[in-house]
Coordinates of N, CA and C in Angstrom, one line a residue:
M1 N 13.8 40.3 13.9 CA 13.3 40.1 12.6 C 11.8 39.8 12.5
E2 N 11.3 39.0 13.5 CA 9.9 38.6 13.5 C 9.0 39.8 13.8
R3 N 9.6 40.8 14.5 CA 8.8 42.0 14.8 C 8.5 42.8 13.5
Y4 N 9.5 42.8 12.6 CA 9.3 43.6 11.4 C 8.6 42.9 10.3
A5 N 8.8 41.6 10.2 CA 8.2 40.7 9.2 C 7.7 39.5 9.9
P6 N 6.4 39.5 10.3 CA 5.9 38.3 11.1 C 5.9 37.0 10.3
R7 N 5.8 37.1 9.0 CA 5.8 35.9 8.1 C 7.1 35.5 7.6
A8 N 8.2 36.0 8.2 CA 9.5 35.7 7.7 C 9.9 34.3 7.9
R9 N 9.4 33.7 9.0 CA 9.8 32.3 9.3 C 8.7 31.3 8.9
S10 N 7.9 31.7 8.0 CA 6.9 30.7 7.5 C 6.9 30.7 6.0
D11 N 6.2 29.7 5.5 CA 6.0 29.6 4.1 C 4.6 29.3 3.8
A12 N 4.3 28.9 2.6 CA 2.9 28.6 2.2 C 2.2 27.5 3.0
Y13 N 3.0 26.7 3.6 CA 2.5 25.5 4.4 C 2.5 25.8 5.9
G14 N 2.8 27.0 6.3 CA 2.8 27.2 7.7 C 4.3 27.3 8.3
R15 N 4.4 27.3 9.6 CA 5.7 27.4 10.2 C 6.5 26.1 10.0
R16 N 7.7 26.3 9.6 CA 8.6 25.1 9.4 C 9.4 24.8 10.7
I17 N 9.8 25.9 11.4 CA 10.6 25.7 12.5 C 9.7 25.3 13.7
N18 N 10.3 24.4 14.5 CA 9.6 23.9 15.7 C 8.4 23.0 15.4
R19 N 8.5 22.2 14.4 CA 7.4 21.3 14.0 C 8.1 19.9 13.9
E20 N 7.3 18.8 14.2 CA 7.8 17.5 14.0 C 6.7 16.6 13.6
H21 N 7.1 15.4 13.1 CA 6.2 14.4 12.6 C 5.4 13.8 13.8
S22 N 4.2 13.4 13.5 CA 3.5 12.6 14.5 C 3.8 11.2 14.4
P23 N 4.3 10.6 15.4 CA 4.7 9.1 15.3 C 3.5 8.2 15.2
I24 N 2.4 8.6 15.7 CA 1.2 7.8 15.5 C 0.7 7.8 14.1
V25 N 0.7 8.9 13.4 CA 0.3 9.0 12.0 C 1.4 8.3 11.2
A26 N 2.6 8.5 11.5 CA 3.7 7.9 10.7 C 3.7 6.3 10.8
L27 N 3.3 5.8 11.9 CA 3.3 4.3 12.1 C 2.0 3.7 11.7
A28 N 0.9 4.4 11.9 CA -0.5 3.8 11.7 C -1.0 3.9 10.3
L29 N -0.6 5.0 9.6 CA -1.3 5.2 8.3 C -1.1 4.1 7.3
P30 N 0.1 3.5 7.1 CA 0.2 2.4 6.2 C -0.7 1.2 6.5
W31 N -0.7 0.9 7.8 CA -1.5 -0.3 8.2 C -3.0 0.0 8.0
L32 N -3.4 1.2 8.4 CA -4.9 1.5 8.3 C -5.3 1.7 6.9
S33 N -4.4 2.2 6.0 CA -4.8 2.3 4.6 C -5.0 1.0 3.9
I34 N -4.1 0.0 4.3 CA -4.2 -1.3 3.7 C -5.5 -2.0 4.2
M35 N -5.7 -1.9 5.5 CA -6.9 -2.5 6.1 C -8.2 -1.9 5.5
L36 N -8.2 -0.6 5.3 CA -9.4 0.1 4.6 C -9.5 -0.4 3.2
A37 N -8.4 -0.6 2.5 CA -8.5 -1.1 1.1 C -9.0 -2.5 1.1
S38 N -8.7 -3.3 2.1 CA -9.2 -4.7 2.2 C -10.7 -4.7 2.5
W39 N -11.2 -3.7 3.2 CA -12.6 -3.6 3.6 C -13.5 -3.1 2.4
V40 N -13.0 -2.2 1.6 CA -13.8 -1.5 0.6 C -14.5 -2.4 -0.4
P41 N -13.8 -3.5 -0.9 CA -14.5 -4.3 -1.9 C -15.7 -5.1 -1.3
S42 N -15.8 -5.2 0.0 CA -17.0 -5.8 0.6 C -18.3 -4.9 0.5
L43 N -18.1 -3.6 0.2 CA -19.2 -2.7 0.1 C -19.8 -2.7 -1.3
L44 N -19.0 -3.3 -2.3 CA -19.5 -3.3 -3.7 C -20.6 -4.4 -3.8
I45 N -21.4 -4.2 -4.9 CA -22.5 -5.1 -5.2 C -21.9 -6.4 -5.7
A46 N -22.5 -7.5 -5.2 CA -22.0 -8.8 -5.7 C -22.4 -9.1 -7.1
T47 N -21.5 -9.6 -7.9 CA -21.9 -9.9 -9.3 C -21.5 -11.4 -9.6
A48 N -21.9 -11.9 -10.7 CA -21.6 -13.3 -11.1 C -20.1 -13.5 -11.3
L49 N -19.4 -12.4 -11.8 CA -18.0 -12.5 -12.2 C -17.2 -11.7 -11.2
P50 N -16.0 -12.1 -10.8 CA -15.2 -11.2 -9.9 C -14.6 -10.1 -10.7
L51 N -15.1 -8.9 -10.5 CA -14.7 -7.7 -11.2 C -13.7 -6.8 -10.4
S52 N -14.0 -6.7 -9.1 CA -13.2 -5.8 -8.3 C -11.9 -6.5 -8.0
P53 N -10.8 -5.8 -8.2 CA -9.5 -6.4 -7.9 C -9.3 -6.5 -6.3
P54 N -8.4 -7.3 -5.9 CA -8.1 -7.3 -4.4 C -7.4 -6.0 -4.0
L55 N -8.1 -5.0 -3.6 CA -7.6 -3.7 -3.3 C -6.6 -3.7 -2.1
G56 N -6.9 -4.5 -1.2 CA -6.0 -4.6 0.0 C -4.6 -5.1 -0.4
F57 N -4.6 -6.1 -1.3 CA -3.3 -6.6 -1.8 C -2.6 -5.6 -2.7
L58 N -3.4 -4.9 -3.4 CA -2.9 -3.9 -4.3 C -2.2 -2.7 -3.5
A59 N -2.9 -2.4 -2.4 CA -2.3 -1.4 -1.5 C -1.1 -1.9 -0.8
L60 N -1.1 -3.1 -0.4 CA 0.1 -3.7 0.2 C 1.3 -3.7 -0.8
L61 N 1.1 -4.0 -2.0 CA 2.1 -4.0 -3.0 C 2.6 -2.5 -3.3
A62 N 1.6 -1.6 -3.3 CA 2.0 -0.2 -3.5 C 2.9 0.3 -2.4
W63 N 2.5 0.1 -1.2 CA 3.3 0.5 0.0 C 4.6 -0.1 -0.1
R64 N 4.7 -1.4 -0.4 CA 6.0 -2.1 -0.4 C 6.9 -1.6 -1.5
L65 N 6.3 -1.2 -2.6 CA 7.2 -0.8 -3.7 C 7.5 0.7 -3.7
V66 N 6.6 1.5 -3.1 CA 6.8 3.0 -3.0 C 7.8 3.2 -1.8
R67 N 7.6 2.6 -0.7 CA 8.4 2.7 0.5 C 8.9 1.3 0.9
P68 N 10.0 0.8 0.3 CA 10.4 -0.5 0.6 C 10.7 -0.9 2.0
G69 N 11.3 -0.1 2.8 CA 11.6 -0.5 4.2 C 10.6 -0.2 5.2
L70 N 9.4 0.3 4.8 CA 8.5 0.8 5.8 C 7.8 -0.3 6.5
L71 N 7.2 -1.3 5.8 CA 6.5 -2.4 6.4 C 7.5 -3.5 6.6
P72 N 7.4 -4.2 7.8 CA 8.3 -5.3 8.1 C 7.8 -6.5 7.2
V73 N 8.7 -7.5 7.1 CA 8.4 -8.7 6.3 C 7.2 -9.4 6.9
W74 N 7.1 -9.5 8.2 CA 6.0 -10.2 8.8 C 4.7 -9.5 8.7
A75 N 4.6 -8.3 8.2 CA 3.3 -7.6 8.1 C 2.3 -8.3 7.2
G76 N 2.8 -9.2 6.3 CA 1.8 -9.9 5.5 C 0.9 -10.8 6.2
A77 N 1.3 -11.4 7.3 CA 0.5 -12.3 8.1 C -0.7 -11.6 8.7
P78 N -0.6 -10.6 9.6 CA -1.8 -10.0 10.2 C -2.6 -9.2 9.1
L79 N -2.0 -8.6 8.2 CA -2.8 -7.9 7.1 C -3.6 -8.9 6.3
G80 N -2.9 -10.0 6.0 CA -3.6 -11.1 5.2 C -4.8 -11.7 6.0
L81 N -4.6 -11.9 7.3 CA -5.7 -12.4 8.1 C -6.8 -11.4 8.1
F82 N -6.6 -10.1 8.2 CA -7.6 -9.1 8.2 C -8.3 -9.2 6.8
D83 N -7.6 -9.3 5.7 CA -8.2 -9.4 4.4 C -9.0 -10.7 4.3
D84 N -8.6 -11.8 4.9 CA -9.4 -13.0 4.9 C -10.8 -12.8 5.5
L85 N -10.8 -12.0 6.5 CA -12.1 -11.8 7.2 C -13.1 -11.1 6.3
F86 N -12.7 -10.3 5.4 CA -13.6 -9.5 4.6 C -13.7 -10.0 3.1
S87 N -12.7 -10.8 2.7 CA -12.8 -11.2 1.3 C -13.6 -12.4 1.0
G88 N -13.8 -13.2 2.0 CA -14.6 -14.5 1.8 C -13.7 -15.6 1.4
Q89 N -12.4 -15.4 1.4 CA -11.4 -16.5 1.1 C -11.3 -17.4 2.3
P90 N -10.9 -18.6 2.2 CA -10.7 -19.5 3.4 C -9.6 -18.8 4.3
L91 N -9.9 -19.0 5.6 CA -9.0 -18.3 6.6 C -7.6 -18.9 6.5
G92 N -6.7 -18.0 6.4 CA -5.3 -18.4 6.3 C -4.7 -18.3 4.9
S93 N -5.6 -18.2 3.9 CA -5.1 -18.1 2.5 C -4.4 -16.8 2.3
G94 N -5.0 -15.7 2.8 CA -4.4 -14.4 2.6 C -3.1 -14.3 3.4
M95 N -3.2 -14.9 4.6 CA -1.9 -14.9 5.4 C -0.8 -15.5 4.7
M96 N -1.0 -16.7 4.1 CA 0.0 -17.4 3.4 C 0.5 -16.6 2.2
L97 N -0.5 -16.2 1.3 CA -0.1 -15.5 0.1 C 0.5 -14.2 0.3
W98 N 0.0 -13.4 1.2 CA 0.6 -12.1 1.5 C 1.9 -12.2 2.1
S99 N 2.1 -13.2 3.0 CA 3.5 -13.4 3.6 C 4.5 -13.8 2.5
A100 N 4.0 -14.7 1.7 CA 4.9 -15.2 0.6 C 5.3 -14.0 -0.3
T101 N 4.3 -13.1 -0.6 CA 4.6 -12.0 -1.4 C 5.6 -11.0 -0.8
M102 N 5.4 -10.8 0.5 CA 6.4 -9.9 1.2 C 7.8 -10.5 1.2
I103 N 7.9 -11.8 1.4 CA 9.2 -12.5 1.4 C 9.8 -12.4 0.0
A104 N 9.0 -12.6 -1.0 CA 9.5 -12.5 -2.4 C 10.0 -11.1 -2.8
F105 N 9.2 -10.1 -2.3 CA 9.7 -8.7 -2.6 C 10.9 -8.4 -1.8
E106 N 11.0 -8.9 -0.6 CA 12.3 -8.7 0.2 C 13.5 -9.3 -0.6
L107 N 13.3 -10.5 -1.1 CA 14.4 -11.1 -1.9 C 14.7 -10.3 -3.2
L108 N 13.6 -9.8 -3.8 CA 13.8 -9.0 -5.0 C 14.5 -7.7 -4.7
D109 N 14.2 -7.1 -3.5 CA 15.0 -5.9 -3.1 C 16.4 -6.1 -2.9
R110 N 16.7 -7.3 -2.3 CA 18.1 -7.6 -2.1 C 18.9 -7.9 -3.4
R111 N 18.2 -8.5 -4.4 CA 18.8 -8.8 -5.6 C 18.9 -7.5 -6.5
F112 N 17.9 -6.8 -6.6 CA 17.8 -5.6 -7.4 C 17.4 -4.4 -6.6
P113 N 18.3 -3.7 -5.9 CA 17.9 -2.6 -5.0 C 17.4 -1.4 -5.7
W114 N 17.9 -1.1 -7.0 CA 17.5 0.0 -7.7 C 16.7 -0.4 -8.9
R115 N 15.4 0.0 -8.9 CA 14.5 -0.4 -10.1 C 13.8 0.9 -10.5
S116 N 13.3 0.8 -11.8 CA 12.5 1.9 -12.3 C 11.0 1.6 -12.0
F117 N 10.2 2.5 -12.3 CA 8.8 2.3 -12.0 C 8.2 1.2 -13.0
L118 N 8.7 1.1 -14.2 CA 8.2 0.1 -15.1 C 8.6 -1.3 -14.5
Q119 N 9.7 -1.5 -14.0 CA 10.1 -2.7 -13.4 C 9.2 -3.0 -12.1
D120 N 8.9 -2.0 -11.4 CA 8.0 -2.2 -10.2 C 6.6 -2.6 -10.7
W121 N 6.2 -1.9 -11.8 CA 4.8 -2.2 -12.3 C 4.8 -3.7 -12.8
I122 N 5.8 -4.1 -13.5 CA 5.9 -5.5 -14.0 C 5.9 -6.5 -12.8
A123 N 6.7 -6.2 -11.8 CA 6.8 -7.1 -10.6 C 5.4 -7.1 -9.9
A124 N 4.8 -5.9 -9.7 CA 3.5 -5.9 -9.1 C 2.4 -6.6 -9.9
G125 N 2.5 -6.5 -11.2 CA 1.6 -7.1 -12.1 C 1.7 -8.7 -12.0
L126 N 2.9 -9.1 -12.0 CA 3.2 -10.6 -11.9 C 2.7 -11.1 -10.5
A127 N 3.0 -10.3 -9.5 CA 2.5 -10.7 -8.1 C 1.0 -10.7 -8.1
M128 N 0.4 -9.7 -8.7 CA -1.1 -9.6 -8.7 C -1.7 -10.8 -9.4
L129 N -1.1 -11.1 -10.6 CA -1.7 -12.3 -11.3 C -1.5 -13.6 -10.6
G130 N -0.3 -13.7 -10.0 CA -0.1 -14.9 -9.2 C -1.0 -15.0 -8.0
Y131 N -1.3 -13.9 -7.3 CA -2.2 -13.9 -6.2 C -3.6 -14.2 -6.6
I132 N -4.1 -13.6 -7.7 CA -5.4 -13.9 -8.1 C -5.6 -15.4 -8.5
L133 N -4.6 -15.9 -9.2 CA -4.6 -17.3 -9.6 C -4.6 -18.2 -8.4
A134 N -3.7 -18.0 -7.4 CA -3.5 -18.8 -6.2 C -4.8 -18.7 -5.4
A135 N -5.4 -17.5 -5.3 CA -6.6 -17.3 -4.5 C -7.7 -18.1 -5.1
F136 N -7.7 -18.1 -6.5 CA -8.8 -18.9 -7.2 C -8.6 -20.4 -6.9
L137 N -7.4 -20.9 -6.9 CA -7.2 -22.3 -6.6 C -7.4 -22.7 -5.1
V138 N -7.1 -21.8 -4.2 CA -7.2 -22.0 -2.8 C -8.7 -22.0 -2.4
S139 N -9.5 -21.2 -3.1 CA -10.9 -21.0 -2.8 C -11.8 -22.2 -2.9
G140 N -11.3 -23.2 -3.6 CA -12.0 -24.4 -3.8 C -12.8 -24.5 -5.2
A141 N -12.5 -23.5 -6.0 CA -13.2 -23.5 -7.3 C -12.6 -24.5 -8.2
T142 N -13.3 -25.1 -9.1 CA -12.8 -26.1 -10.0 C -12.0 -25.4 -11.1
P143 N -10.7 -25.8 -11.2 CA -9.9 -25.1 -12.2 C -10.3 -25.6 -13.6
G144 N -10.4 -24.7 -14.5 CA -10.8 -24.9 -15.9 C -10.8 -23.7 -16.7
T145 N -11.0 -23.8 -18.0 CA -11.0 -22.7 -18.9 C -12.1 -21.6 -18.5
P146 N -13.3 -22.0 -18.3 CA -14.3 -21.0 -17.9 C -14.0 -20.2 -16.7
G147 N -13.4 -20.8 -15.7 CA -13.0 -20.1 -14.5 C -11.9 -19.1 -14.7
L148 N -10.9 -19.6 -15.5 CA -9.8 -18.7 -15.8 C -10.2 -17.5 -16.7
V149 N -11.1 -17.8 -17.6 CA -11.6 -16.7 -18.5 C -12.4 -15.7 -17.6
A150 N -13.1 -16.2 -16.6 CA -13.9 -15.3 -15.8 C -13.0 -14.4 -14.9
L151 N -11.8 -14.9 -14.6 CA -10.8 -14.1 -13.8 C -10.1 -13.0 -14.7
G152 N -10.2 -13.1 -16.0 CA -9.5 -12.2 -16.9 C -9.8 -10.7 -16.6
P153 N -11.0 -10.3 -16.5 CA -11.2 -8.8 -16.3 C -10.7 -8.4 -15.0
Q154 N -10.8 -9.2 -13.9 CA -10.3 -8.8 -12.6 C -8.8 -8.7 -12.6
A155 N -8.1 -9.6 -13.3 CA -6.7 -9.6 -13.3 C -6.2 -8.4 -14.2
L156 N -6.9 -8.1 -15.3 CA -6.5 -7.0 -16.1 C -6.7 -5.7 -15.4
L157 N -7.8 -5.5 -14.7 CA -8.1 -4.3 -14.0 C -7.1 -4.1 -12.8
A158 N -6.7 -5.2 -12.2 CA -5.7 -5.2 -11.1 C -4.4 -4.7 -11.6
V159 N -3.9 -5.2 -12.7 CA -2.6 -4.8 -13.2 C -2.7 -3.3 -13.7
L160 N -3.8 -2.9 -14.3 CA -3.9 -1.6 -14.8 C -4.1 -0.5 -13.7
L161 N -4.6 -0.9 -12.6 CA -4.8 0.0 -11.5 C -3.5 0.3 -10.6
F162 N -2.5 -0.5 -10.8 CA -1.3 -0.3 -10.0 C -0.7 1.1 -10.1
P163 N -0.6 1.8 -11.2 CA 0.0 3.1 -11.2 C -0.9 4.1 -10.4
A164 N -2.2 4.0 -10.5 CA -3.1 4.8 -9.7 C -3.0 4.5 -8.2
A165 N -2.8 3.3 -7.9 CA -2.6 2.9 -6.4 C -1.3 3.4 -5.9
A166 N -0.2 3.3 -6.7 CA 1.1 3.8 -6.3 C 1.0 5.3 -6.1
R167 N 0.3 6.0 -7.0 CA 0.2 7.5 -6.8 C -0.6 7.8 -5.6
A168 N -1.7 7.1 -5.3 CA -2.5 7.3 -4.1 C -1.6 7.1 -2.8
I169 N -0.8 6.0 -2.9 CA 0.0 5.7 -1.7 C 1.1 6.7 -1.5
S170 N 1.6 7.2 -2.6 CA 2.7 8.2 -2.5 C 2.1 9.5 -1.9
A171 N 0.8 9.8 -2.2 CA 0.1 11.0 -1.6 C -0.1 10.7 -0.1
L172 N -0.5 9.5 0.3 CA -0.6 9.1 1.7 C 0.7 9.2 2.4
D173 N 1.8 8.8 1.7 CA 3.1 8.9 2.3 C 3.5 10.3 2.6
R174 N 3.2 11.2 1.7 CA 3.5 12.6 1.9 C 2.7 13.1 3.1
M175 N 1.5 12.7 3.3 CA 0.7 13.0 4.4 C 1.3 12.4 5.7
R176 N 1.8 11.2 5.6 CA 2.4 10.5 6.7 C 3.6 11.3 7.2
L177 N 4.4 11.9 6.3 CA 5.6 12.5 6.7 C 5.4 14.0 6.9
R178 N 4.2 14.5 6.9 CA 3.9 15.9 7.2 C 4.2 16.2 8.6
R179 N 4.6 17.4 8.9 CA 4.9 17.9 10.2 C 3.6 18.4 10.9
W180 N 3.1 17.6 11.8 CA 1.8 17.8 12.4 C 1.8 18.6 13.7
R181 N 2.7 18.4 14.6 CA 2.6 19.0 15.9 C 3.8 19.8 16.3
R182 N 3.7 20.6 17.3 CA 4.7 21.5 17.8 C 5.7 20.7 18.6
A183 N 7.0 20.9 18.4 CA 8.0 20.4 19.3 C 8.3 21.4 20.4
D184 N 8.2 20.9 21.6 CA 8.4 21.8 22.7 C 9.7 21.5 23.4

């Protein structure tokens, strides 16, 4: 058959038969994307008010909610440590908050295994608001009305960016599951 129709065993994306996933890409892409997202806010210009949301935490939430079983529960500790190195937070605060978030979402998955995107968005928004408030308190800032008002734009932007982050993570997940190499 291949002699008469050479493209008979292929489609628009190439050959389907004799291809397999790359285990390196499948395992490393979620970790590297979260670490890159933690690093990106350090490139932005410093302002008087915190405007950029914690993109690393947002990527962690998106990976956790788009692919629930992909990252282990303990992944919050090393990824939070990496985020602490670039965010300027006290060392260990990201480890504690990210680990607590991973444990909370693990418990949420056990209680409510099937959720809609709206419920995921609400859960991610509450987690993001809790993280921003806890990071504000752990950073040593004096709690008060002016500080909380200053956190408003960052918190609002973080909650509104979750659908875009989930869409970007789902595109990365499709790339992660792409068949890259030949199986011999």
